PDB file of C-alpha atoms and ligand atoms in Angstrom:
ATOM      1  CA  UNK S   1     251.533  47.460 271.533  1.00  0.00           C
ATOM      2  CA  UNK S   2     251.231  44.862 274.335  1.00  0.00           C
ATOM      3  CA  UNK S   3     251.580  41.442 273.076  1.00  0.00           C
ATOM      4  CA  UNK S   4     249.870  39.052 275.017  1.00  0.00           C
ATOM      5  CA  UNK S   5     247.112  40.592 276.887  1.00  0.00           C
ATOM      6  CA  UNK S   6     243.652  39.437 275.346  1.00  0.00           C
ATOM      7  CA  UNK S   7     240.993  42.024 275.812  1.00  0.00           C
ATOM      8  CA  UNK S   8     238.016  41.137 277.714  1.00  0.00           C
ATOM      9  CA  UNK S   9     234.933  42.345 275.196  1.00  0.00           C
ATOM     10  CA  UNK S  10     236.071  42.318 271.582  1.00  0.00           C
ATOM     11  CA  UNK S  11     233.446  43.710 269.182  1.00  0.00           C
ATOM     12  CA  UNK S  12     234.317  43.171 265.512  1.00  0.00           C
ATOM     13  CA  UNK S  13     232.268  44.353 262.541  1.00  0.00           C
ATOM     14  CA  UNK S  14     228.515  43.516 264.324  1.00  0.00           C
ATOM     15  CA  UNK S  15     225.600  43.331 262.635  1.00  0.00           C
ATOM     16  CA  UNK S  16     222.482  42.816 263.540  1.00  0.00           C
ATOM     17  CA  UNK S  17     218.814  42.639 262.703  1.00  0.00           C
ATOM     18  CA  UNK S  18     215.674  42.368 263.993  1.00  0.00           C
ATOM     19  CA  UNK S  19     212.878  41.541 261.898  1.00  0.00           C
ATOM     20  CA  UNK S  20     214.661  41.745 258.806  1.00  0.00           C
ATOM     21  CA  UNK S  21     215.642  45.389 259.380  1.00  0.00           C
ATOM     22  CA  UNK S  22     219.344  46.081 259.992  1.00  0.00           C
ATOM     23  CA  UNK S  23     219.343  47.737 263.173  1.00  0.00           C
ATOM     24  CA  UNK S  24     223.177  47.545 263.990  1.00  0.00           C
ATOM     25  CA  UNK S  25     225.905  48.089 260.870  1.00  0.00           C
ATOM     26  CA  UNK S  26     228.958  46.910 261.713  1.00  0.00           C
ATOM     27  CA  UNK S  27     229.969  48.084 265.400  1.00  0.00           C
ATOM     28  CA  UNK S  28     233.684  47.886 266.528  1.00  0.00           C
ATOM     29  CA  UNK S  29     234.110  47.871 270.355  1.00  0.00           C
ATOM     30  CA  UNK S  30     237.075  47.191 272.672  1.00  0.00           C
ATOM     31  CA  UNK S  31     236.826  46.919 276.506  1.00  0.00           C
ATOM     32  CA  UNK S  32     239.568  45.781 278.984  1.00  0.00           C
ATOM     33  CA  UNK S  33     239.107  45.097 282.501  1.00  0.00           C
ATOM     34  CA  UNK S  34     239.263  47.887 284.907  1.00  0.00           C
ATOM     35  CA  UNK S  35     237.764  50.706 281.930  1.00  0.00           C
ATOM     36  CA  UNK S  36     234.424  52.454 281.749  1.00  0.00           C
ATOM     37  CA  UNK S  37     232.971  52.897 278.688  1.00  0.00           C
ATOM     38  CA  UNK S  38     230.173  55.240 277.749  1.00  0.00           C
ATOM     39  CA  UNK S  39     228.063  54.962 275.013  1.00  0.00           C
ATOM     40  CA  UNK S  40     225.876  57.769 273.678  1.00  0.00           C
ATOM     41  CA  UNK S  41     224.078  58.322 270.847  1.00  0.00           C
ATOM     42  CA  UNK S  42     220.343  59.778 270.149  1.00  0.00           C
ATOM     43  CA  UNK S  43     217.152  57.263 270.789  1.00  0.00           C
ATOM     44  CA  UNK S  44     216.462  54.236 268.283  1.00  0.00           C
ATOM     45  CA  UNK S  45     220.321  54.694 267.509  1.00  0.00           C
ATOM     46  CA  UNK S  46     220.818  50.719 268.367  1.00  0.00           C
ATOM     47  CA  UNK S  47     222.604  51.376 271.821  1.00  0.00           C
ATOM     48  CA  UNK S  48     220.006  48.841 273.765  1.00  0.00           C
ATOM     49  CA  UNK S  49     220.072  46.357 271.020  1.00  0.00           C
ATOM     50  CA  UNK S  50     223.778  46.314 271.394  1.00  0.00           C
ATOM     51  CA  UNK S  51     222.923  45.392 275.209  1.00  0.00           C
ATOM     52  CA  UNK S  52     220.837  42.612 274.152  1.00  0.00           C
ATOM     53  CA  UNK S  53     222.862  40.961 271.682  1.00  0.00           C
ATOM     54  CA  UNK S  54     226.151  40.803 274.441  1.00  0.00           C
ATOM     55  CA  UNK S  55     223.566  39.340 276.319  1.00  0.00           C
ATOM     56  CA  UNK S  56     222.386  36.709 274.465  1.00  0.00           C
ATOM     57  CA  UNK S  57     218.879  38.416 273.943  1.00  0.00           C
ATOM     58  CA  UNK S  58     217.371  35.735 271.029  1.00  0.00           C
ATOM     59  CA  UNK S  59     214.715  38.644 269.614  1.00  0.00           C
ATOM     60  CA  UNK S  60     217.714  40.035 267.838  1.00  0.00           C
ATOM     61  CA  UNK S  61     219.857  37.985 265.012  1.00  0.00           C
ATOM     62  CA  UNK S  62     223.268  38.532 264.207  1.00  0.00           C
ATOM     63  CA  UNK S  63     224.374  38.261 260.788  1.00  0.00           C
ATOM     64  CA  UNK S  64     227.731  39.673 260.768  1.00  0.00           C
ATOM     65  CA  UNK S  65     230.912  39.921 263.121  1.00  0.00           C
ATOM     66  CA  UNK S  66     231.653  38.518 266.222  1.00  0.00           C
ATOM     67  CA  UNK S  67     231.708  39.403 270.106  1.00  0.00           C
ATOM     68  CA  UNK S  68     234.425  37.878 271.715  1.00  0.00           C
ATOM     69  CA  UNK S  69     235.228  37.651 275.679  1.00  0.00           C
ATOM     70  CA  UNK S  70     238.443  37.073 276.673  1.00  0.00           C
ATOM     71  CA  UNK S  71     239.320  35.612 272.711  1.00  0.00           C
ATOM     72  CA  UNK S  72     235.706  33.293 273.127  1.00  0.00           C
ATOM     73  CA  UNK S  73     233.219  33.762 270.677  1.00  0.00           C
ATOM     74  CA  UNK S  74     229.911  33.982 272.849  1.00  0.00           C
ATOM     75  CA  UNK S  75     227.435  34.051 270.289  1.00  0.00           C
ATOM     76  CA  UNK S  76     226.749  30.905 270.549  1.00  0.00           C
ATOM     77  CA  UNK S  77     226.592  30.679 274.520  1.00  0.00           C
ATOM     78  CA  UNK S  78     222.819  30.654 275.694  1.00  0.00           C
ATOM     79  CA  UNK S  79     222.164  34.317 278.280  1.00  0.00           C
ATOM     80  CA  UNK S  80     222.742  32.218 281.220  1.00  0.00           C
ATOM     81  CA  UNK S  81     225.703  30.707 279.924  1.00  0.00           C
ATOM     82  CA  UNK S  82     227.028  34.145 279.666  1.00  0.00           C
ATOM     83  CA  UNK S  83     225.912  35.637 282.952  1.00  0.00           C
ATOM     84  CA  UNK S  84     227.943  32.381 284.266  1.00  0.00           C
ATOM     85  CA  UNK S  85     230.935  33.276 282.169  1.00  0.00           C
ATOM     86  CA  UNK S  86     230.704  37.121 284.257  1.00  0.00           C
ATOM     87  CA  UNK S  87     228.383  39.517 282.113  1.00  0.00           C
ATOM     88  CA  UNK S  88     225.539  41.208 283.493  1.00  0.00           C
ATOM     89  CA  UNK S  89     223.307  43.058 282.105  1.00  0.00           C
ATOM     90  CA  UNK S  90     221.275  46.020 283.799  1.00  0.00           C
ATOM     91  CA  UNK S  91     218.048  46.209 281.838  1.00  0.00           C
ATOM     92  CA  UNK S  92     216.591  49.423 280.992  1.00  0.00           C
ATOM     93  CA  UNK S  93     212.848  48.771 282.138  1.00  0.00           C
ATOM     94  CA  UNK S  94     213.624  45.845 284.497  1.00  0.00           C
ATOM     95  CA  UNK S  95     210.269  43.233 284.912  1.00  0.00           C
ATOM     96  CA  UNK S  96     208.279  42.976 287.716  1.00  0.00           C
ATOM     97  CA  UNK S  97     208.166  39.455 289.018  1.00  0.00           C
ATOM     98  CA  UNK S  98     205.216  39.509 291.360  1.00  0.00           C
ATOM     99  CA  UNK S  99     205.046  36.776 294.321  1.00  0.00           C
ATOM    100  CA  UNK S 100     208.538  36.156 294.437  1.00  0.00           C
ATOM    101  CA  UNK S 101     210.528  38.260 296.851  1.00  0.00           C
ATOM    102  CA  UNK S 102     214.171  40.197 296.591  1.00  0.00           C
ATOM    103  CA  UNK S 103     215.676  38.196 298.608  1.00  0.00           C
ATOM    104  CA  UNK S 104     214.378  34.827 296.792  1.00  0.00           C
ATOM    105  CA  UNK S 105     215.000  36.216 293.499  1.00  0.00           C
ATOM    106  CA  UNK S 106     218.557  37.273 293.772  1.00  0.00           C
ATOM    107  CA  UNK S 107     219.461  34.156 295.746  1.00  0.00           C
ATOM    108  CA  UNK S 108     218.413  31.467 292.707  1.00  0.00           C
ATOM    109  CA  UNK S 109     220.333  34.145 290.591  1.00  0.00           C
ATOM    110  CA  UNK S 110     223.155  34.396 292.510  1.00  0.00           C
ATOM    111  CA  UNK S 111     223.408  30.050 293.071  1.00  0.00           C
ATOM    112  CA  UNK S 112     222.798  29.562 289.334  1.00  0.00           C
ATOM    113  CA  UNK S 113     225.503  31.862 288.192  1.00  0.00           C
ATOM    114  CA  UNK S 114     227.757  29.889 291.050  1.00  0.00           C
ATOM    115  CA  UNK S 115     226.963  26.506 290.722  1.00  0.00           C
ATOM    116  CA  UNK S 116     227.548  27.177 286.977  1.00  0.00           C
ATOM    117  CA  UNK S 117     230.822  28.809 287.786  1.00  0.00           C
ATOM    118  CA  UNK S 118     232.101  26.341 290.378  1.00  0.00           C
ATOM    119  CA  UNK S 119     231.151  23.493 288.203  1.00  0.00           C
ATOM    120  CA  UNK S 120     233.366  25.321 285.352  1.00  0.00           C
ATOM    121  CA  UNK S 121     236.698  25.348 287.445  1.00  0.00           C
ATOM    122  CA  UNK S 122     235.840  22.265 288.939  1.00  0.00           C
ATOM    123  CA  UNK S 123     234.851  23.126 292.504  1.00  0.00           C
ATOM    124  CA  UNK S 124     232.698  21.596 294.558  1.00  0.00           C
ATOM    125  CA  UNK S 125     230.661  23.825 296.151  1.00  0.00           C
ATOM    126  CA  UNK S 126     227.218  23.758 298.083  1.00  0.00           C
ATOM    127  CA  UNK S 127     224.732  26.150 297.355  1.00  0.00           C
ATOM    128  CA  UNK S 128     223.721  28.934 299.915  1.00  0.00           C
ATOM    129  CA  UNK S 129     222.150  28.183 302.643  1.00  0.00           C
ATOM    130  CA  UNK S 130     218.915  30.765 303.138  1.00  0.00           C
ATOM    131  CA  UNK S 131     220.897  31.744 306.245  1.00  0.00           C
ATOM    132  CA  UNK S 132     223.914  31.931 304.586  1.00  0.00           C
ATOM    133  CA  UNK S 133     222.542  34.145 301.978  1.00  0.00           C
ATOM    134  CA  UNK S 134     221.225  36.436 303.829  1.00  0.00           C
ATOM    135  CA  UNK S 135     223.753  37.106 305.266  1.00  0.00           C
ATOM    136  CA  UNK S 136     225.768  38.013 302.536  1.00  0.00           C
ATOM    137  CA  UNK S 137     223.428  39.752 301.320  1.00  0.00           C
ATOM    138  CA  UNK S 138     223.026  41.916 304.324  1.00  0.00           C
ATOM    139  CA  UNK S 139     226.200  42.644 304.277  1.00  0.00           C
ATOM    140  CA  UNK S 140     226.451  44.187 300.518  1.00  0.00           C
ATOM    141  CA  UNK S 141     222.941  46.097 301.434  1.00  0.00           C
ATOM    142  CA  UNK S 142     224.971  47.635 304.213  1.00  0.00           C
ATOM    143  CA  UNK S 143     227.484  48.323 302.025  1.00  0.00           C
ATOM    144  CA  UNK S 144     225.041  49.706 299.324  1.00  0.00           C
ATOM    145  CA  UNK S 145     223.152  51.903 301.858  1.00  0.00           C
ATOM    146  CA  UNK S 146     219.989  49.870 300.728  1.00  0.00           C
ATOM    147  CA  UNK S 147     217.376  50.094 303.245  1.00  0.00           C
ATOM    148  CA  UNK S 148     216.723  46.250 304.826  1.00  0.00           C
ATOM    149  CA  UNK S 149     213.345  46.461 304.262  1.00  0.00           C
ATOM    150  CA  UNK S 150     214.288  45.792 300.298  1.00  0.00           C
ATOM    151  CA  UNK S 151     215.076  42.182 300.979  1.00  0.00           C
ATOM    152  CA  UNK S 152     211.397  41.171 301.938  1.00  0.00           C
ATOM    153  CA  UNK S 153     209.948  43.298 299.468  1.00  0.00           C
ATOM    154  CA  UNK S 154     208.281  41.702 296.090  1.00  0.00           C
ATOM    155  CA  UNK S 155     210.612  42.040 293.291  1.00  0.00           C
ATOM    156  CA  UNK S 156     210.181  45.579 291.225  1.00  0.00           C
ATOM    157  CA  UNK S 157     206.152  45.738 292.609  1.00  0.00           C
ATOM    158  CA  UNK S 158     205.817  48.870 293.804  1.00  0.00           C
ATOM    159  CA  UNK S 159     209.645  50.291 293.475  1.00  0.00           C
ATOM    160  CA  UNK S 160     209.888  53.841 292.696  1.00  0.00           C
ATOM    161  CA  UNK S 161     212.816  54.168 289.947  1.00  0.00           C
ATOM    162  CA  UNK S 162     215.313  54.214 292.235  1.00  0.00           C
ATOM    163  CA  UNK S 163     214.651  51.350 294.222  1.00  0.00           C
ATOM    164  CA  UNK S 164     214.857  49.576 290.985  1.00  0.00           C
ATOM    165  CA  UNK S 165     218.547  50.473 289.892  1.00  0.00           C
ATOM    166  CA  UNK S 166     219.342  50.149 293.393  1.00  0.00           C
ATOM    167  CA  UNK S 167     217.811  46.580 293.173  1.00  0.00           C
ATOM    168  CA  UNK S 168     220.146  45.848 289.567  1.00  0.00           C
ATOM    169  CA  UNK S 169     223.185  47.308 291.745  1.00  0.00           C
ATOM    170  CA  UNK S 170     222.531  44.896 294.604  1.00  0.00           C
ATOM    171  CA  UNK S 171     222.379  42.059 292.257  1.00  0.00           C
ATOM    172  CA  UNK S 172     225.161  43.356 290.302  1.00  0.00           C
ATOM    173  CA  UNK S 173     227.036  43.595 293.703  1.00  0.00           C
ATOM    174  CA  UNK S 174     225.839  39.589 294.732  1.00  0.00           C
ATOM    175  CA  UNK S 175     227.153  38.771 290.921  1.00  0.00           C
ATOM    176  CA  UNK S 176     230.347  40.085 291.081  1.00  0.00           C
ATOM    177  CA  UNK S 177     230.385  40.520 287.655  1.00  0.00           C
ATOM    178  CA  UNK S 178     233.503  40.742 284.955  1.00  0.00           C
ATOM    179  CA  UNK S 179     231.565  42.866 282.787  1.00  0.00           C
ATOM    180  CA  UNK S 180     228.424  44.685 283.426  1.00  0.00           C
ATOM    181  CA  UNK S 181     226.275  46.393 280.788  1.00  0.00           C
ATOM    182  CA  UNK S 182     223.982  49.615 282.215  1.00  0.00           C
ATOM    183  CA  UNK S 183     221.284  50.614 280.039  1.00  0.00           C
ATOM    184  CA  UNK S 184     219.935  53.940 280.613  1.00  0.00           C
ATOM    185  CA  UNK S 185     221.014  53.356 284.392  1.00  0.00           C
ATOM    186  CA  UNK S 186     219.985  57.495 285.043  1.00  0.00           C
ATOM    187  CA  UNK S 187     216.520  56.964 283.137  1.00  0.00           C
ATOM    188  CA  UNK S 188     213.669  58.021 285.166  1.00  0.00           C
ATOM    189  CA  UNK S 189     216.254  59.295 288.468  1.00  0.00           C
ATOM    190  CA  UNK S 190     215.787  62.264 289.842  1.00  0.00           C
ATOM    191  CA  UNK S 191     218.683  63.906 290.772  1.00  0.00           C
ATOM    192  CA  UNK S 192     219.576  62.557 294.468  1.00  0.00           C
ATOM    193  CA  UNK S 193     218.492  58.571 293.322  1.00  0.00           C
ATOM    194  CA  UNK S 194     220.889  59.277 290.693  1.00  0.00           C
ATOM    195  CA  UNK S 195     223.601  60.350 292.924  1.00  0.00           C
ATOM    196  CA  UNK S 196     223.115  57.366 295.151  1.00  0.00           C
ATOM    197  CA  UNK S 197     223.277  55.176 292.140  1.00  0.00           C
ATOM    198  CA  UNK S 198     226.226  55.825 290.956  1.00  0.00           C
ATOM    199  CA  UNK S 199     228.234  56.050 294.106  1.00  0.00           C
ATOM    200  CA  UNK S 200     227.275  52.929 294.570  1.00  0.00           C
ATOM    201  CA  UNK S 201     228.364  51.908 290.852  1.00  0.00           C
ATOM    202  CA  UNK S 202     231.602  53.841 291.417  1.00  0.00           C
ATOM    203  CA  UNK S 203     231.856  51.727 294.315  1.00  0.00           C
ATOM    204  CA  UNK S 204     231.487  48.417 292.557  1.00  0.00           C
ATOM    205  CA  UNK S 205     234.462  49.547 290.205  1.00  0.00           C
ATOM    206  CA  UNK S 206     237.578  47.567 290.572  1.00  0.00           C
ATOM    207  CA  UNK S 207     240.784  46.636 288.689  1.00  0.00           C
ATOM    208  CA  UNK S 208     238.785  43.181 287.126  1.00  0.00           C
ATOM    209  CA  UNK S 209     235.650  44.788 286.576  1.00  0.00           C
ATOM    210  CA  UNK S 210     234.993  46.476 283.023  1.00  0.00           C
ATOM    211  CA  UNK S 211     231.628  48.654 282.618  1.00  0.00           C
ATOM    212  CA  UNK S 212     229.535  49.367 279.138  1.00  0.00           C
ATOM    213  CA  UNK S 213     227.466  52.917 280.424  1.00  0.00           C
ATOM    214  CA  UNK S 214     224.923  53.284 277.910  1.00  0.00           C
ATOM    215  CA  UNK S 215     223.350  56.677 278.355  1.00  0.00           C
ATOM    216  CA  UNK S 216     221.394  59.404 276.231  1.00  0.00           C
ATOM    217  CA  UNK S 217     222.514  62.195 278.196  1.00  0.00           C
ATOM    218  CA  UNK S 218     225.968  63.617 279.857  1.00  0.00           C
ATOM    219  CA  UNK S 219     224.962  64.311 283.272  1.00  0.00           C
ATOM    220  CA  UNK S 220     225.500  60.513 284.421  1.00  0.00           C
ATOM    221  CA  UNK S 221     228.851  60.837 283.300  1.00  0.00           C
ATOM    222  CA  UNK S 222     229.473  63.419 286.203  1.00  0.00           C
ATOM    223  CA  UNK S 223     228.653  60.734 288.126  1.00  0.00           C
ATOM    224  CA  UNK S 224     229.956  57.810 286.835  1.00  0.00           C
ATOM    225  CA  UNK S 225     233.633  58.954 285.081  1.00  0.00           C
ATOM    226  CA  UNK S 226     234.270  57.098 281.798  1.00  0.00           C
ATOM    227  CA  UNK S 227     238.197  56.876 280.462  1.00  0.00           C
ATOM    228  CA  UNK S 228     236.618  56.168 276.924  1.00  0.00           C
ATOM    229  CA  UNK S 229     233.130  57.428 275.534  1.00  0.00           C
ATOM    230  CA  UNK S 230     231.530  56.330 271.811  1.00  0.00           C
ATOM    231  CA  UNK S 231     229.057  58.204 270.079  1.00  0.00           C
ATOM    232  CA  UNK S 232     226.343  55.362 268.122  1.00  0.00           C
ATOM    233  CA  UNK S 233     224.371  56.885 265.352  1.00  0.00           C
ATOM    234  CA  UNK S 234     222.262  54.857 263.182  1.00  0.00           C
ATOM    235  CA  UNK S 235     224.278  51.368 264.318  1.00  0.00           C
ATOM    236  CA  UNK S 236     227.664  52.227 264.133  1.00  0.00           C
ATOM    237  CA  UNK S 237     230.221  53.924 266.370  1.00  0.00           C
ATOM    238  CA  UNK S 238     230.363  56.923 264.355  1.00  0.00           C
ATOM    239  CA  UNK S 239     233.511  58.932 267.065  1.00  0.00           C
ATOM    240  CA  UNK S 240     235.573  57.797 270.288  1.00  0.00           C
ATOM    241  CA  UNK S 241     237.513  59.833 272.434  1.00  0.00           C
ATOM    242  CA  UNK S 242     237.984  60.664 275.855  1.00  0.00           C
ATOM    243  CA  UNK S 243     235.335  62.097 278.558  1.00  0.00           C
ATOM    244  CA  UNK S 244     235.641  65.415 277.101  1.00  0.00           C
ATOM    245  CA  UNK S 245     233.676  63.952 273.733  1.00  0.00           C
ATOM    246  CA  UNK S 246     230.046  63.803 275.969  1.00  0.00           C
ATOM    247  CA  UNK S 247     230.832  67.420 277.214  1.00  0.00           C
ATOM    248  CA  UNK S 248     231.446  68.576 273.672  1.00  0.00           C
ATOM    249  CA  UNK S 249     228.000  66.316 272.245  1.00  0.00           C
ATOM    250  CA  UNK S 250     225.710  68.075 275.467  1.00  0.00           C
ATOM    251  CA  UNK S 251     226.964  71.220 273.840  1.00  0.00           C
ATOM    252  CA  UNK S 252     226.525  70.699 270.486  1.00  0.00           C
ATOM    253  CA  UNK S 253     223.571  68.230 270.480  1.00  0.00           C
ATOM    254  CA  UNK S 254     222.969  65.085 268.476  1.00  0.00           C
ATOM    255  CA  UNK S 255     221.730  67.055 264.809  1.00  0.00           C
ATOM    256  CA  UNK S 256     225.000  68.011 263.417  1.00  0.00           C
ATOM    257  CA  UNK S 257     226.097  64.237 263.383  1.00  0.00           C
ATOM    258  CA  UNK S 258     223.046  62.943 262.875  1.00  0.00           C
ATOM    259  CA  UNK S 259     223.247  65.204 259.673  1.00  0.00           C
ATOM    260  CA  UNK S 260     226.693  63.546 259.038  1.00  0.00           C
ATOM    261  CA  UNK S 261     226.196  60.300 259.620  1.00  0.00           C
ATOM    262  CA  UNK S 262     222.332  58.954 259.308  1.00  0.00           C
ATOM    263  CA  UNK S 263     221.729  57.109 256.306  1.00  0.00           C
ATOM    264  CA  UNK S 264     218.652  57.977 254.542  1.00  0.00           C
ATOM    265  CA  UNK S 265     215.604  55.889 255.033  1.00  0.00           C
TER     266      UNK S 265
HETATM  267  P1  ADP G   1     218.390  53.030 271.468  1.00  0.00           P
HETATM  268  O1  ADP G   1     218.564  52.166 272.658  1.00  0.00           O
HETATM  269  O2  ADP G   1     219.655  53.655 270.994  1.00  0.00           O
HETATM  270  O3  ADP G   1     217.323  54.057 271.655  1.00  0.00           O
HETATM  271  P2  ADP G   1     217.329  50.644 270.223  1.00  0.00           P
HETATM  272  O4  ADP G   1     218.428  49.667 270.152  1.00  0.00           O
HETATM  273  O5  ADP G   1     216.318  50.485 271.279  1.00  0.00           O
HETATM  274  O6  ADP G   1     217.939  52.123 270.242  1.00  0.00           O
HETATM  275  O7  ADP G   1     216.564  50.657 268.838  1.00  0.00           O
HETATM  276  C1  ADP G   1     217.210  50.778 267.585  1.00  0.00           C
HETATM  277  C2  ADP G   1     216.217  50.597 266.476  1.00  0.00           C
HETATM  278  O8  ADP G   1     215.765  49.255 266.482  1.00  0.00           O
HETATM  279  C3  ADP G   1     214.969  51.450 266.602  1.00  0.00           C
HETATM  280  O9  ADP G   1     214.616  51.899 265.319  1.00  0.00           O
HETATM  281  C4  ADP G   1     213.946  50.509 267.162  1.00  0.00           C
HETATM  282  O10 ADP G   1     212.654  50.861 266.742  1.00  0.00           O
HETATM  283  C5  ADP G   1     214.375  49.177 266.571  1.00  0.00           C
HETATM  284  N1  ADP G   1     214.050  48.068 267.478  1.00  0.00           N
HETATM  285  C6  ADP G   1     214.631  47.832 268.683  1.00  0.00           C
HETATM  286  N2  ADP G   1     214.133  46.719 269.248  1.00  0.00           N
HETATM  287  C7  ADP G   1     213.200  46.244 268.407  1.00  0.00           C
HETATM  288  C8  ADP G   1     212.318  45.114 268.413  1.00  0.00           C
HETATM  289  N3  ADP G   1     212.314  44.246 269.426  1.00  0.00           N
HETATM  290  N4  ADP G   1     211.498  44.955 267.347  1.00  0.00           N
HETATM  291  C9  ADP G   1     211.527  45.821 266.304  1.00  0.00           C
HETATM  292  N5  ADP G   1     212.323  46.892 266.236  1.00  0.00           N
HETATM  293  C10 ADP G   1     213.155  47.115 267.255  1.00  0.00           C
HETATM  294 MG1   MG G   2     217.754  52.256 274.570  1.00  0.00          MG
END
């Protein structure tokens, strides 16, 4: 065993409830930088409330355990405060924001997370000039293959699926996040959006970078390779393994653990 090395996400014994209902029973989750993690499980199995309580989501209350990133406890830290700190999180139903544009949006996202971060290590740093930002944000479109048109448009109105995860990749890409949490990233993709998604995720991959995949089914994982996947039934990480564990669940389905491992209502 390595020593010294701190993981980067550190999941201990998490609980959580929401309404006085215990949706999450005592999770255990490791991720290092440079790893992709899957997480699959059946629906109302607690996989998007784990989402939401890395980041920060107040609807949900913990009452147990403790999520450490890089050995700091961030349940206290308010959502922004983590976004600054390097986790994103890809919602599954991203909002529609109407009047404001793609290009507006993701630059006040992009200079908060910044300022916060520059302010952190001391820099000091001026915020983007429009020009400026555009700019970079040209260039990681290009990169992206995402049409330029996006930039102008209003942010979500009117996006066909697609457009939106390509939108959460874009800002992912602007973020440069440390950890970034997809929720149901292939929901609602046909087959050639989903494709183009996750090249572009694959893309985004690098040696700092550790990514939570939260999906229902295997076929993103064709896609998108994980080195560890975790199975979630009822709130708790019920089996880990390797990428052969999703191939094994599409052919066996969800019942036979569910029998196994579902608590009785
Ligand atoms: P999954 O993403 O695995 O489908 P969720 O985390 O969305 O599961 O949901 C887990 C359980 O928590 C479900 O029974 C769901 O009904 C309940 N739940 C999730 N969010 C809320 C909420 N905001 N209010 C009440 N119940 C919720
Ligand atoms: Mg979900």
């Amino acid at each position: 065993m390595s020593v010294t090395q701190v993981p980067m996400l550190e999941i201990e014994n998490l609980h959580v409830s929401i309404e006085d209902t215990e949706i999450l029973r005592g999770v255990n989750l490791t991720i290092n930088q440079g790893e992709i993690h899957a997480i699959m499980g059946p629906n109302g199995s607690g996989k998007s409330t784990l989402a939401n309580v890395i980041a920060g989501n107040p609807e949900y209350e913990v009452t147990e355990g403790s999520i450490r990133f890089f050995g700091e406890d961030i349940l206290e830290l308010e959502p922004d405060e983590r976004a600054q700190a390097g986790i994103f999180l890809a919602f599954q139903y991203p909002t529609v924001i109407p009047g404001v544009s793609m290009a507006n949006f993701l630059r006040m996202a992009v200079t908060n997370v910044r300022n916060a971060r520059a302010k952190r290590d001391g820099i000091d740093q001026k915020p983007f000039t429009p020009r400026e930002f555009r700019k970079l944000m040209r260039e990681k479109m290009e990169l992206l293959k995402i049409d330029e048109s996006f930039a102008t448009r209003y942010l979500n109105e009117g996006f066909s699926g697609g457009e939106k995860k390509r939108a959460e990749i874009l800002q992912m890409a602007l973020l440069d996040p440390t950890l970034a949490v997809m929720d149901e990233t292939d929901s609602g993709l046909d087959i050639d959006a989903l494709r183009v998604v996750s090249s572009q995720v694959n893309d985004l991959m690098n040696p700092n970078l550790g990514i939570l995949l939260i999906t229902h089914y295997q076929r993103l994982l064709d896609y998108i390779k994980p080195d560890h996947v975790h199975i979630m039934i009822t709130g708790r990480v019920v089996q880990s393994g390797g990428p052969e564990l999703a191939l094994e669940l599409e052919a066996k389905g969800y019942e036979k653990l569910l029998a196994e491992f579902a608590i009785e209502a």
